[in-house]
mmCIF file of C-alpha atoms in Angstrom:
data_model
loop_
_atom_site.group_PDB
_atom_site.id
_atom_site.type_symbol
_atom_site.label_atom_id
_atom_site.label_comp_id
_atom_site.label_asym_id
_atom_site.label_seq_id
_atom_site.Cartn_x
_atom_site.Cartn_y
_atom_site.Cartn_z
ATOM 1 C CA UNK A 28 -0.283 0.021 -0.276
ATOM 2 C CA UNK A 29 1.078 3.619 -1.044
ATOM 3 C CA UNK A 30 1.863 5.407 1.542
ATOM 4 C CA UNK A 31 -0.185 8.278 2.818
ATOM 5 C CA UNK A 32 2.152 10.637 3.212
ATOM 6 C CA UNK A 33 5.696 10.632 1.325
ATOM 7 C CA UNK A 34 8.824 11.820 3.209
ATOM 8 C CA UNK A 35 12.348 12.600 1.508
ATOM 9 C CA UNK A 36 15.078 15.434 2.995
ATOM 10 C CA UNK A 37 17.303 18.336 0.969
ATOM 11 C CA UNK A 38 20.569 18.782 2.582
ATOM 12 C CA UNK A 39 21.589 21.968 2.958
ATOM 13 C CA UNK A 40 24.479 24.000 2.513
ATOM 14 C CA UNK A 41 25.419 24.435 6.052
ATOM 15 C CA UNK A 42 24.774 20.696 6.597
ATOM 16 C CA UNK A 43 21.506 20.712 8.027
ATOM 17 C CA UNK A 44 17.922 19.371 6.353
ATOM 18 C CA UNK A 45 15.079 20.178 4.898
ATOM 19 C CA UNK A 46 12.163 17.924 5.375
ATOM 20 C CA UNK A 47 9.614 17.684 3.069
ATOM 21 C CA UNK A 48 6.314 15.884 3.383
ATOM 22 C CA UNK A 49 3.829 15.465 0.315
ATOM 23 C CA UNK A 50 0.452 14.545 1.040
ATOM 24 C CA UNK A 51 0.139 11.814 -0.762
ATOM 25 C CA UNK A 52 -3.554 11.085 -2.159
ATOM 26 C CA UNK A 53 -3.562 12.243 -5.272
ATOM 27 C CA UNK A 54 -6.732 10.767 -6.862
ATOM 28 C CA UNK A 55 -8.915 12.481 -3.814
ATOM 29 C CA UNK A 56 -7.230 15.668 -4.272
ATOM 30 C CA UNK A 57 -5.184 14.669 -1.338
ATOM 31 C CA UNK A 58 -8.087 15.259 1.315
ATOM 32 C CA UNK A 59 -6.485 14.439 4.625
ATOM 33 C CA UNK A 60 -7.250 11.463 5.997
ATOM 34 C CA UNK A 61 -6.435 10.047 10.046
ATOM 35 C CA UNK A 62 -3.151 8.275 7.933
ATOM 36 C CA UNK A 63 -1.944 11.505 7.355
ATOM 37 C CA UNK A 64 -2.724 12.986 10.347
ATOM 38 C CA UNK A 65 -0.846 10.449 12.642
ATOM 39 C CA UNK A 66 1.894 10.485 10.066
ATOM 40 C CA UNK A 67 2.710 14.501 10.280
ATOM 41 C CA UNK A 68 1.930 15.135 13.816
ATOM 42 C CA UNK A 69 4.640 12.707 15.191
ATOM 43 C CA UNK A 70 7.017 14.168 12.763
ATOM 44 C CA UNK A 71 6.650 17.910 13.629
ATOM 45 C CA UNK A 72 6.851 16.766 17.406
ATOM 46 C CA UNK A 73 10.224 15.504 16.917
ATOM 47 C CA UNK A 74 11.919 17.771 14.487
ATOM 48 C CA UNK A 75 11.066 20.902 17.234
ATOM 49 C CA UNK A 76 14.053 20.194 18.976
ATOM 50 C CA UNK A 77 15.995 18.368 16.354
ATOM 51 C CA UNK A 78 18.859 20.816 15.732
ATOM 52 C CA UNK A 79 19.317 18.615 12.190
ATOM 53 C CA UNK A 80 16.202 19.984 10.458
ATOM 54 C CA UNK A 81 16.149 23.624 9.713
ATOM 55 C CA UNK A 82 12.373 23.357 8.190
ATOM 56 C CA UNK A 83 9.089 21.940 6.799
ATOM 57 C CA UNK A 84 7.714 22.129 3.217
ATOM 58 C CA UNK A 85 4.300 20.799 3.201
ATOM 59 C CA UNK A 86 3.215 19.865 -0.386
ATOM 60 C CA UNK A 87 -0.060 17.640 -2.410
ATOM 61 C CA UNK A 88 1.231 14.660 -5.279
ATOM 62 C CA UNK A 89 0.467 15.652 -8.227
ATOM 63 C CA UNK A 90 -0.018 19.424 -10.382
ATOM 64 C CA UNK A 91 -4.124 20.129 -8.959
ATOM 65 C CA UNK A 92 -3.802 20.179 -5.386
ATOM 66 C CA UNK A 93 -2.397 21.359 -2.548
ATOM 67 C CA UNK A 94 -5.428 20.055 -0.248
ATOM 68 C CA UNK A 95 -8.873 19.611 -1.536
ATOM 69 C CA UNK A 96 -10.185 19.573 2.952
ATOM 70 C CA UNK A 97 -10.500 16.925 4.764
ATOM 71 C CA UNK A 98 -12.208 13.378 4.634
ATOM 72 C CA UNK A 99 -15.336 13.934 4.902
ATOM 73 C CA UNK A 100 -16.416 11.358 2.918
ATOM 74 C CA UNK A 101 -15.283 8.836 5.512
ATOM 75 C CA UNK A 102 -16.861 10.622 8.723
ATOM 76 C CA UNK A 103 -20.596 10.296 7.606
ATOM 77 C CA UNK A 104 -19.706 6.404 6.542
ATOM 78 C CA UNK A 105 -18.874 6.727 10.676
ATOM 79 C CA UNK A 106 -21.862 8.491 11.296
ATOM 80 C CA UNK A 107 -24.518 6.890 9.532
ATOM 81 C CA UNK A 108 -22.148 3.282 10.933
ATOM 82 C CA UNK A 109 -23.496 5.277 15.029
ATOM 83 C CA UNK A 110 -19.905 5.404 15.108
ATOM 84 C CA UNK A 111 -19.220 9.323 15.942
ATOM 85 C CA UNK A 112 -16.235 8.906 18.022
ATOM 86 C CA UNK A 113 -14.684 8.207 14.976
ATOM 87 C CA UNK A 114 -15.467 11.852 13.814
ATOM 88 C CA UNK A 115 -14.436 13.055 17.962
ATOM 89 C CA UNK A 116 -11.117 11.748 17.148
ATOM 90 C CA UNK A 117 -10.418 12.962 13.404
ATOM 91 C CA UNK A 118 -11.226 16.391 14.532
ATOM 92 C CA UNK A 119 -8.984 16.280 17.490
ATOM 93 C CA UNK A 120 -6.258 15.346 16.514
ATOM 94 C CA UNK A 121 -6.663 17.370 12.842
ATOM 95 C CA UNK A 122 -7.119 20.244 14.833
ATOM 96 C CA UNK A 123 -4.237 19.909 17.541
ATOM 97 C CA UNK A 124 -1.777 19.773 14.460
ATOM 98 C CA UNK A 125 -3.061 22.617 13.278
ATOM 99 C CA UNK A 126 -2.704 24.133 16.699
ATOM 100 C CA UNK A 127 0.839 22.627 16.109
ATOM 101 C CA UNK A 128 1.886 24.398 12.448
ATOM 102 C CA UNK A 129 0.464 28.343 13.731
ATOM 103 C CA UNK A 130 2.818 27.621 16.965
ATOM 104 C CA UNK A 131 5.674 25.994 15.280
ATOM 105 C CA UNK A 132 9.048 27.261 16.176
ATOM 106 C CA UNK A 133 10.905 26.990 12.522
ATOM 107 C CA UNK A 134 9.685 28.109 9.405
ATOM 108 C CA UNK A 135 6.801 25.539 7.632
ATOM 109 C CA UNK A 136 6.181 26.428 4.208
ATOM 110 C CA UNK A 137 3.830 25.874 2.129
ATOM 111 C CA UNK A 138 3.358 24.638 -1.221
ATOM 112 C CA UNK A 139 -0.762 26.269 -2.276
ATOM 113 C CA UNK A 140 -0.570 25.066 -5.898
ATOM 114 C CA UNK A 141 -4.401 23.945 -7.349
ATOM 115 C CA UNK A 142 -7.178 23.703 -4.991
ATOM 116 C CA UNK A 143 -6.947 24.050 -1.077
ATOM 117 C CA UNK A 144 -10.521 23.704 0.756
ATOM 118 C CA UNK A 145 -11.389 23.567 4.370
ATOM 119 C CA UNK A 146 -8.631 21.471 6.224
ATOM 120 C CA UNK A 147 -6.325 22.184 3.218
ATOM 121 C CA UNK A 148 -6.856 26.049 4.680
ATOM 122 C CA UNK A 149 -5.941 24.643 8.093
ATOM 123 C CA UNK A 150 -2.468 23.233 7.505
ATOM 124 C CA UNK A 151 -1.870 26.843 5.416
ATOM 125 C CA UNK A 152 -3.199 29.084 7.087
ATOM 126 C CA UNK A 153 -0.839 28.359 10.171
ATOM 127 C CA UNK A 154 2.408 28.206 8.001
ATOM 128 C CA UNK A 155 5.322 30.746 8.534
ATOM 129 C CA UNK A 156 5.348 31.245 4.873
ATOM 130 C CA UNK A 157 2.321 30.287 2.695
ATOM 131 C CA UNK A 158 3.110 30.477 -0.941
ATOM 132 C CA UNK A 159 0.412 31.009 -4.154
ATOM 133 C CA UNK A 160 1.077 29.798 -7.497
ATOM 134 C CA UNK A 161 -0.762 31.284 -10.608
ATOM 135 C CA UNK A 162 -2.910 27.888 -9.899
ATOM 136 C CA UNK A 163 -4.026 28.249 -6.633
ATOM 137 C CA UNK A 164 -7.955 27.793 -5.552
ATOM 138 C CA UNK A 165 -8.376 28.920 -2.110
ATOM 139 C CA UNK A 166 -11.839 28.945 -0.129
ATOM 140 C CA UNK A 167 -13.712 27.196 2.929
ATOM 141 C CA UNK A 168 -16.946 25.921 1.574
ATOM 142 C CA UNK A 169 -18.498 24.049 4.856
ATOM 143 C CA UNK A 170 -21.528 25.666 4.049
ATOM 144 C CA UNK A 171 -22.911 23.234 1.115
ATOM 145 C CA UNK A 172 -21.880 20.696 4.241
ATOM 146 C CA UNK A 173 -23.637 21.694 7.025
ATOM 147 C CA UNK A 174 -20.513 22.551 8.967
ATOM 148 C CA UNK A 175 -18.470 25.247 9.343
ATOM 149 C CA UNK A 176 -15.297 27.087 8.483
ATOM 150 C CA UNK A 177 -12.984 24.823 11.428
ATOM 151 C CA UNK A 178 -9.361 24.089 11.116
ATOM 152 C CA UNK A 179 -9.200 27.412 12.592
ATOM 153 C CA UNK A 180 -11.211 28.999 10.798
ATOM 154 C CA UNK A 181 -12.681 31.294 13.006
ATOM 155 C CA UNK A 182 -8.889 32.644 13.985
ATOM 156 C CA UNK A 183 -7.807 33.549 10.287
ATOM 157 C CA UNK A 184 -11.396 34.770 8.841
ATOM 158 C CA UNK A 185 -12.254 37.242 11.815
ATOM 159 C CA UNK A 186 -8.935 38.829 11.123
ATOM 160 C CA UNK A 187 -9.796 40.214 7.575
ATOM 161 C CA UNK A 188 -10.885 43.642 7.035
ATOM 162 C CA UNK A 189 -14.671 44.435 7.115
ATOM 163 C CA UNK A 190 -17.455 41.985 7.438
ATOM 164 C CA UNK A 191 -14.992 39.974 5.114
ATOM 165 C CA UNK A 192 -14.201 37.073 6.918
ATOM 166 C CA UNK A 193 -18.349 36.472 7.362
ATOM 167 C CA UNK A 194 -18.765 36.470 3.701
ATOM 168 C CA UNK A 195 -16.115 34.208 2.677
ATOM 169 C CA UNK A 196 -17.967 32.159 5.955
ATOM 170 C CA UNK A 197 -21.563 32.380 4.410
ATOM 171 C CA UNK A 198 -20.939 31.715 0.642
ATOM 172 C CA UNK A 199 -17.787 29.646 0.537
ATOM 173 C CA UNK A 200 -16.249 31.858 -2.521
ATOM 174 C CA UNK A 201 -13.734 30.992 -3.791
ATOM 175 C CA UNK A 202 -9.993 32.678 -3.820
ATOM 176 C CA UNK A 203 -7.240 33.011 -6.534
ATOM 177 C CA UNK A 204 -3.529 33.960 -5.701
ATOM 178 C CA UNK A 205 -4.433 37.513 -5.668
ATOM 179 C CA UNK A 206 -7.436 37.110 -3.663
ATOM 180 C CA UNK A 207 -4.806 35.082 -1.051
ATOM 181 C CA UNK A 208 -1.691 37.225 -1.451
ATOM 182 C CA UNK A 209 -4.596 40.697 -1.370
ATOM 183 C CA UNK A 210 -6.419 39.458 2.455
ATOM 184 C CA UNK A 211 -2.843 37.763 3.695
ATOM 185 C CA UNK A 212 -3.297 34.364 3.788
ATOM 186 C CA UNK A 213 -0.544 34.419 1.131
ATOM 187 C CA UNK A 214 3.293 35.188 1.719
ATOM 188 C CA UNK A 215 4.368 34.902 -1.362
ATOM 189 C CA UNK A 216 3.632 34.330 -4.733
ATOM 190 C CA UNK A 217 5.484 32.151 -7.045
ATOM 191 C CA UNK A 218 5.068 30.463 -10.640
ATOM 192 C CA UNK A 219 4.192 26.734 -10.779
ATOM 193 C CA UNK A 220 6.788 26.151 -12.338
ATOM 194 C CA UNK A 221 9.561 27.572 -9.671
ATOM 195 C CA UNK A 222 8.851 24.532 -6.804
ATOM 196 C CA UNK A 223 12.334 22.776 -7.970
ATOM 197 C CA UNK A 224 13.920 26.901 -7.382
ATOM 198 C CA UNK A 225 12.711 27.338 -4.265
ATOM 199 C CA UNK A 226 13.987 24.518 -2.944
ATOM 200 C CA UNK A 227 17.724 24.944 -4.102
ATOM 201 C CA UNK A 228 16.781 28.573 -3.138
ATOM 202 C CA UNK A 229 15.983 26.939 0.800
ATOM 203 C CA UNK A 230 18.792 24.653 0.416
ATOM 204 C CA UNK A 231 21.731 27.847 -0.536
ATOM 205 C CA UNK A 232 20.022 29.863 3.093
ATOM 206 C CA UNK A 233 22.469 30.025 5.608
ATOM 207 C CA UNK A 234 20.428 28.108 8.587
ATOM 208 C CA UNK A 235 21.618 28.496 12.009
ATOM 209 C CA UNK A 236 18.963 28.830 14.455
ATOM 210 C CA UNK A 237 19.294 31.597 15.960
ATOM 211 C CA UNK A 238 15.518 32.909 15.773
ATOM 212 C CA UNK A 239 16.185 34.193 12.850
ATOM 213 C CA UNK A 240 15.649 31.578 10.138
ATOM 214 C CA UNK A 241 12.417 32.785 9.516
ATOM 215 C CA UNK A 242 13.586 36.334 7.968
ATOM 216 C CA UNK A 243 16.403 34.633 5.767
ATOM 217 C CA UNK A 244 14.420 32.605 4.355
ATOM 218 C CA UNK A 245 11.383 34.982 3.802
ATOM 219 C CA UNK A 246 14.898 37.466 2.168
ATOM 220 C CA UNK A 247 15.636 34.476 -0.003
ATOM 221 C CA UNK A 248 11.948 33.832 -1.094
ATOM 222 C CA UNK A 249 11.449 37.348 -1.764
ATOM 223 C CA UNK A 250 14.404 37.268 -3.969
ATOM 224 C CA UNK A 251 13.403 34.073 -5.779
ATOM 225 C CA UNK A 252 9.882 35.777 -6.253
ATOM 226 C CA UNK A 253 11.214 38.885 -7.542
ATOM 227 C CA UNK A 254 13.616 36.675 -10.271
ATOM 228 C CA UNK A 255 10.429 34.476 -11.197
ATOM 229 C CA UNK A 256 8.060 37.004 -11.641
ATOM 230 C CA UNK A 257 4.540 35.689 -11.583
ATOM 231 C CA UNK A 258 0.991 36.644 -12.949
ATOM 232 C CA UNK A 259 -1.697 36.399 -11.260
ATOM 233 C CA UNK A 260 -5.664 36.501 -12.283
ATOM 234 C CA UNK A 261 -7.479 40.141 -11.580
ATOM 235 C CA UNK A 262 -8.687 40.344 -7.476
ATOM 236 C CA UNK A 263 -12.357 40.082 -7.702
ATOM 237 C CA UNK A 264 -12.287 40.888 -3.341
ATOM 238 C CA UNK A 265 -10.034 43.431 -3.731
ATOM 239 C CA UNK A 266 -11.980 44.759 -6.802
ATOM 240 C CA UNK A 267 -14.765 44.535 -5.133
ATOM 241 C CA UNK A 268 -14.434 44.842 -1.264
ATOM 242 C CA UNK A 269 -16.420 47.609 -0.824
ATOM 243 C CA UNK A 270 -19.474 46.132 -2.422
ATOM 244 C CA UNK A 271 -18.782 42.986 0.514
ATOM 245 C CA UNK A 272 -19.361 45.383 2.604
ATOM 246 C CA UNK A 273 -22.194 47.303 1.420
ATOM 247 C CA UNK A 274 -23.987 43.061 1.557
ATOM 248 C CA UNK A 275 -23.236 42.102 4.675
ATOM 249 C CA UNK A 276 -23.841 45.866 6.876
ATOM 250 C CA UNK A 277 -27.427 44.413 7.616
ATOM 251 C CA UNK A 278 -27.137 43.333 11.206
ATOM 252 C CA UNK A 279 -29.945 41.153 11.738
ATOM 253 C CA UNK A 280 -28.619 37.291 10.105
ATOM 254 C CA UNK A 281 -31.803 36.301 8.307
ATOM 255 C CA UNK A 282 -31.538 39.923 5.941
ATOM 256 C CA UNK A 283 -28.122 39.984 6.109
ATOM 257 C CA UNK A 284 -28.621 36.579 3.708
ATOM 258 C CA UNK A 285 -31.101 38.136 2.031
ATOM 259 C CA UNK A 286 -29.204 40.871 0.708
ATOM 260 C CA UNK A 287 -26.737 38.268 -0.505
ATOM 261 C CA UNK A 288 -28.401 35.709 -2.011
ATOM 262 C CA UNK A 289 -30.396 38.261 -3.458
ATOM 263 C CA UNK A 290 -27.669 39.401 -5.182
ATOM 264 C CA UNK A 291 -28.990 40.314 -9.607
ATOM 265 C CA UNK A 292 -25.884 41.953 -10.530
ATOM 266 C CA UNK A 293 -24.042 40.900 -13.762
ATOM 267 C CA UNK A 294 -20.520 40.165 -12.058
ATOM 268 C CA UNK A 295 -19.948 36.013 -12.064
ATOM 269 C CA UNK A 296 -17.657 36.122 -9.001
ATOM 270 C CA UNK A 297 -20.749 38.010 -6.625
ATOM 271 C CA UNK A 298 -23.809 35.854 -8.833
ATOM 272 C CA UNK A 299 -21.705 32.524 -7.463
ATOM 273 C CA UNK A 300 -21.496 33.884 -4.243
ATOM 274 C CA UNK A 301 -24.700 34.028 -4.020
ATOM 275 C CA UNK A 302 -25.659 30.932 -5.245
ATOM 276 C CA UNK A 303 -23.758 29.185 -3.026
ATOM 277 C CA UNK A 304 -25.260 30.746 -0.113
ATOM 278 C CA UNK A 305 -28.776 30.208 -0.759
ATOM 279 C CA UNK A 306 -28.629 26.496 -1.523
ATOM 280 C CA UNK A 307 -26.452 26.148 1.826
ATOM 281 C CA UNK A 308 -26.925 25.250 5.471
ATOM 282 C CA UNK A 309 -29.876 27.308 7.217
ATOM 283 C CA UNK A 310 -27.788 26.407 10.738
ATOM 284 C CA UNK A 311 -24.056 26.437 8.542
ATOM 285 C CA UNK A 312 -25.292 30.223 7.947
ATOM 286 C CA UNK A 313 -25.938 31.119 12.322
ATOM 287 C CA UNK A 314 -22.562 28.776 13.228
ATOM 288 C CA UNK A 315 -20.279 31.000 11.071
ATOM 289 C CA UNK A 316 -21.465 34.388 12.230
ATOM 290 C CA UNK A 317 -21.207 33.374 15.719
ATOM 291 C CA UNK A 318 -18.418 31.259 16.483
ATOM 292 C CA UNK A 319 -17.102 34.301 14.091
ATOM 293 C CA UNK A 320 -18.520 37.015 17.110
ATOM 294 C CA UNK A 321 -17.724 34.125 20.152
ATOM 295 C CA UNK A 322 -13.656 34.917 18.965
ATOM 296 C CA UNK A 323 -13.256 38.203 18.069
ATOM 297 C CA UNK A 324 -11.597 38.190 21.678
ATOM 298 C CA UNK A 325 -10.241 34.594 22.439
ATOM 299 C CA UNK A 326 -6.968 33.057 21.537
ATOM 300 C CA UNK A 327 -5.972 30.674 19.410
ATOM 301 C CA UNK A 328 -6.148 27.899 21.794
ATOM 302 C CA UNK A 329 -9.574 29.284 23.373
ATOM 303 C CA UNK A 330 -10.909 29.094 19.340
ATOM 304 C CA UNK A 331 -9.663 26.053 18.881
ATOM 305 C CA UNK A 332 -11.398 24.747 21.938
ATOM 306 C CA UNK A 333 -14.453 26.265 21.072
ATOM 307 C CA UNK A 334 -14.199 24.828 17.097
ATOM 308 C CA UNK A 335 -13.835 21.248 18.558
ATOM 309 C CA UNK A 336 -17.434 21.361 20.191
ATOM 310 C CA UNK A 337 -18.836 23.296 17.590
ATOM 311 C CA UNK A 338 -17.714 20.046 15.115
ATOM 312 C CA UNK A 339 -18.242 17.102 17.407
ATOM 313 C CA UNK A 340 -22.067 18.893 17.920
ATOM 314 C CA UNK A 341 -22.242 19.131 14.470
ATOM 315 C CA UNK A 342 -21.833 15.199 14.181
ATOM 316 C CA UNK A 343 -24.273 14.903 16.639
ATOM 317 C CA UNK A 344 -26.801 16.726 14.487
ATOM 318 C CA UNK A 345 -28.533 15.509 10.890
ATOM 319 C CA UNK A 346 -26.938 18.378 8.835
ATOM 320 C CA UNK A 347 -23.403 17.747 8.071
ATOM 321 C CA UNK A 348 -24.271 13.736 7.128
ATOM 322 C CA UNK A 349 -27.042 15.426 4.871
ATOM 323 C CA UNK A 350 -24.394 18.303 3.245
ATOM 324 C CA UNK A 351 -21.940 15.263 2.960
ATOM 325 C CA UNK A 352 -24.059 12.680 1.284
ATOM 326 C CA UNK A 353 -25.170 15.515 -1.047
ATOM 327 C CA UNK A 354 -22.495 17.442 -2.698
ATOM 328 C CA UNK A 355 -20.230 14.061 -2.588
ATOM 329 C CA UNK A 356 -21.373 11.088 -2.044
ATOM 330 C CA UNK A 357 -25.029 11.052 -3.917
ATOM 331 C CA UNK A 358 -24.212 13.904 -5.898
ATOM 332 C CA UNK A 359 -27.698 15.037 -6.210
ATOM 333 C CA UNK A 360 -27.522 18.164 -4.880
ATOM 334 C CA UNK A 361 -30.857 18.286 -2.987
ATOM 335 C CA UNK A 362 -29.568 18.361 1.060
ATOM 336 C CA UNK A 363 -32.654 18.258 3.364
ATOM 337 C CA UNK A 364 -31.591 20.496 6.123
ATOM 338 C CA UNK A 365 -33.208 20.395 9.294
ATOM 339 C CA UNK A 366 -34.633 24.114 8.791
ATOM 340 C CA UNK A 367 -35.737 25.197 5.765
ATOM 341 C CA UNK A 368 -34.723 28.977 6.076
ATOM 342 C CA UNK A 369 -32.324 30.806 8.320
ATOM 343 C CA UNK A 370 -34.856 32.824 10.096
ATOM 344 C CA UNK A 371 -36.327 29.377 11.254
ATOM 345 C CA UNK A 372 -33.542 27.904 13.375
ATOM 346 C CA UNK A 373 -34.325 28.379 16.696
ATOM 347 C CA UNK A 374 -31.391 30.657 18.949
ATOM 348 C CA UNK A 375 -31.046 27.217 21.530
ATOM 349 C CA UNK A 376 -30.630 25.170 18.744
ATOM 350 C CA UNK A 377 -27.040 27.002 18.001
ATOM 351 C CA UNK A 378 -27.117 27.539 21.820
ATOM 352 C CA UNK A 379 -26.764 23.948 22.166
ATOM 353 C CA UNK A 380 -24.067 23.151 19.354
ATOM 354 C CA UNK A 381 -21.414 25.216 20.990
ATOM 355 C CA UNK A 382 -21.702 22.841 24.161
ATOM 356 C CA UNK A 383 -19.572 19.703 24.386
ATOM 357 C CA UNK A 384 -21.185 16.995 24.257
#
């Protein structure tokens, strides 16, 4: 059986090594599984204090995706089988890994080429150096499966200007590399042909483990980007920033959802977001807004604890499994949501999601 994560090491000029981890499930767009998490997490922990490892690179197999999200189909099957403990374990270990990436002492480079969604963005968002290419496609599309933007989404979406984080959560809007650079989810843009050149540049860094290696790497990557310019697509987020703020200015969630979903302009990006929201899960709409509201003054650790309670509750309520079934299994795109509109959802139903099972 093929290893779900491949490990290789590139020697550096001063005798240390760069560890490269490749998510190895190309056919599933490198969807993150529990086996992958359990292959990665112990290595990260061991390399924290291993002076032979200077930095880590995380990438996906193939040319289409870094990681298209968590393996939610397996979670749906576990829920249907009455084995919700499997889901608890998955989310616990996934969030522990994401938190470790956010707080890691050594540089972590994520090659965010191709599809980066959901759990993939959870891996990427906390990395010290996030690389996007002309073909990066980023989203948190949980609105369509009865979940919420987890994996730290309550942290990084909350830190976007205005109500952009709310809009991206509610619409599951697709972001390109220019969007990622504009909103701070991508640090460096490189051509998709530059992966080998990036490794060579990293190998030449004078790694000293003296607290300044992040700066040395940043300088090397900036120089690489300078000599390898890449033409990025236009940024819809930049172009529509004012429109997004206008669409999200309502304080009442039902009114905000109505305004966004009723967009009848000509722009295809805004129309796509309106359509996803109109067909999205009403309970998720509440969870998205409420989780970001509660997270505003939380620490990163507290946010992951809140999201863990939320994720476990989603596995114990009907919408998550139903959303995955409709979108990814039967693919009939006709989920039978528990509540048919955002206005129908009782406040106590949402409040119960924030209480750990």
